[in-house]
Coordinates of C-alpha atoms in Angstrom, one line a residue:
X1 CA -16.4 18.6 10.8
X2 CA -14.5 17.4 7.9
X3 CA -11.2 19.4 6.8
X4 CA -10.8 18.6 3.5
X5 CA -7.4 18.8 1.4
X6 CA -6.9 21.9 -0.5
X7 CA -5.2 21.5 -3.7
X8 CA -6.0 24.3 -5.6
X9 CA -6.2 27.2 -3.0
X10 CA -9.6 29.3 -3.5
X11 CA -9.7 27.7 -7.4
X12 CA -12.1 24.7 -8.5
X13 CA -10.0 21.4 -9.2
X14 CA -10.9 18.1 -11.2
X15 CA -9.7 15.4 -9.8
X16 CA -9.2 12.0 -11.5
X17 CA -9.6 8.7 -9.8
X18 CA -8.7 5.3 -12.2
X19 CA -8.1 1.8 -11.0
X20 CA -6.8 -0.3 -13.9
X21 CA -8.4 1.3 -16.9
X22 CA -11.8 2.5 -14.9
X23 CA -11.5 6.3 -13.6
X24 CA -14.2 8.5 -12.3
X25 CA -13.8 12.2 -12.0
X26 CA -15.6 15.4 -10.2
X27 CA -14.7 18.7 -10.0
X28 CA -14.7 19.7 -6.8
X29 CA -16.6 22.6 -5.1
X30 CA -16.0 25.8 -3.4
X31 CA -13.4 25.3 -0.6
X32 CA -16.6 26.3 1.5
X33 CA -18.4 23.7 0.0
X34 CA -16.2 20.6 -1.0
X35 CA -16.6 16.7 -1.8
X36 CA -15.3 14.4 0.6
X37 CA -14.4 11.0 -1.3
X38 CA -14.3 9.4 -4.9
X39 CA -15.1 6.0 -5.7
X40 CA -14.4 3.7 -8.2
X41 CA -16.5 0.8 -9.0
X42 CA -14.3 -1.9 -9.8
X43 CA -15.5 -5.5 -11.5
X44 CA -17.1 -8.6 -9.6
X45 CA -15.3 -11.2 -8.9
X46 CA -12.0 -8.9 -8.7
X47 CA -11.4 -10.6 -5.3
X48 CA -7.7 -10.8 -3.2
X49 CA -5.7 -8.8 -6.0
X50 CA -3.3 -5.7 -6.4
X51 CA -4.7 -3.4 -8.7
X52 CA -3.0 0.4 -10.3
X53 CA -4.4 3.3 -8.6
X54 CA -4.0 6.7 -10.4
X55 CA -4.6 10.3 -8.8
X56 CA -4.9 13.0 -11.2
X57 CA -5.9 16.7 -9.9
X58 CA -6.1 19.6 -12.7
X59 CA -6.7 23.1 -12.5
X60 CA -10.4 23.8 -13.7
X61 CA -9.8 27.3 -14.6
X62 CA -6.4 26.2 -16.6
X63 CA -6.2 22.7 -16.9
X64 CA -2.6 22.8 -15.5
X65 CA -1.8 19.4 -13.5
X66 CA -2.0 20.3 -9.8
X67 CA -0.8 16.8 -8.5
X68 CA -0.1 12.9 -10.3
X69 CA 0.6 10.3 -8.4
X70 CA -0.1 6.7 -8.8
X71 CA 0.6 3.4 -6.5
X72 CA -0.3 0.0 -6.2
X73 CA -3.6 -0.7 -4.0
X74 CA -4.0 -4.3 -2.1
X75 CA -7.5 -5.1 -1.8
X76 CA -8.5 -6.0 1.2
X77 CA -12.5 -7.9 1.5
X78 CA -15.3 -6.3 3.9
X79 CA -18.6 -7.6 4.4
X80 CA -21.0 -4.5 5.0
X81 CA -24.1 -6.6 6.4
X82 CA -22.3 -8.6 8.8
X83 CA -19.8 -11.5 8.4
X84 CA -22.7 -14.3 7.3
X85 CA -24.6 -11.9 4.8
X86 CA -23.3 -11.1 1.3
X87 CA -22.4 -9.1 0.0
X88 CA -18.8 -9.6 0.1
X89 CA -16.9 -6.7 -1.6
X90 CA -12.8 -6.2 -1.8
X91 CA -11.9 -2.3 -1.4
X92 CA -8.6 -0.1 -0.6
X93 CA -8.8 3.8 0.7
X94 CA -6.5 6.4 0.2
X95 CA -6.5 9.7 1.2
X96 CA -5.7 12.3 -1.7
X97 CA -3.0 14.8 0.4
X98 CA -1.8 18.0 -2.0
X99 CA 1.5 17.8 -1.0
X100 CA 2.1 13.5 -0.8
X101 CA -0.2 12.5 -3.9
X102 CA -2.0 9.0 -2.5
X103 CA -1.7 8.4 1.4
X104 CA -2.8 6.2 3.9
X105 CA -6.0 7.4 5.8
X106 CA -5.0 6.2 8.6
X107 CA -4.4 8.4 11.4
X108 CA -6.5 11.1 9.7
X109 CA -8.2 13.6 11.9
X110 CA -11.6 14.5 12.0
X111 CA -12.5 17.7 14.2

């Protein structure tokens, strides 16, 4: 079962995902009922680059800024259909935490 991060106790938050000047943003559910990730589509051809990466999370009720936090992401490529197959794409994960803004996911426990 995924445990999500709660950043807004038993409140509804928005949270804001950008990369350079493209965001996407969802609110996210009941904490019975919550989103697991956010994605940002980012151009072709962006390749082996460092690119901004901006977290925003705001209060749905209020608007007040729950957490802000930005960093710089290294891409790193991947090739979903195998090594030989295209296509090739060039991604970076984070995980959102409420208390550490943008995190590595690594180590992060499912139960």
């Amino acid at each position: 079962m995924w445990q999500p991060a709660s950043f807004g106790g038993r409140d509804e938050v928005k949270i804001r995902l950008c990369v350079d000047d493209t965001c996407e943003e969802r609110t996210s559910g009941s904490p019975d009922d919550p989103f697991a990730s956010l994605s940002v589509q980012l151009p072709d051809g962006v390749g082996a680059s460092t690119v901004p990466v901006r977290l925003t999370v705001t209060s749905a009720k209020s608007g007040a800024t729950v957490l802000e936090d930005s960093t710089r992401a290294e891409l790193t490529e991947q090739h979903p259909n195998a090594a030989s197959c295209p296509p090739i794409t060039w991604t970076a994960t984070f995980r959102g935490h409420p208390d550490k803004g943008l995190t590595s996911p690594k180590g992060m426990k499912l139960q």
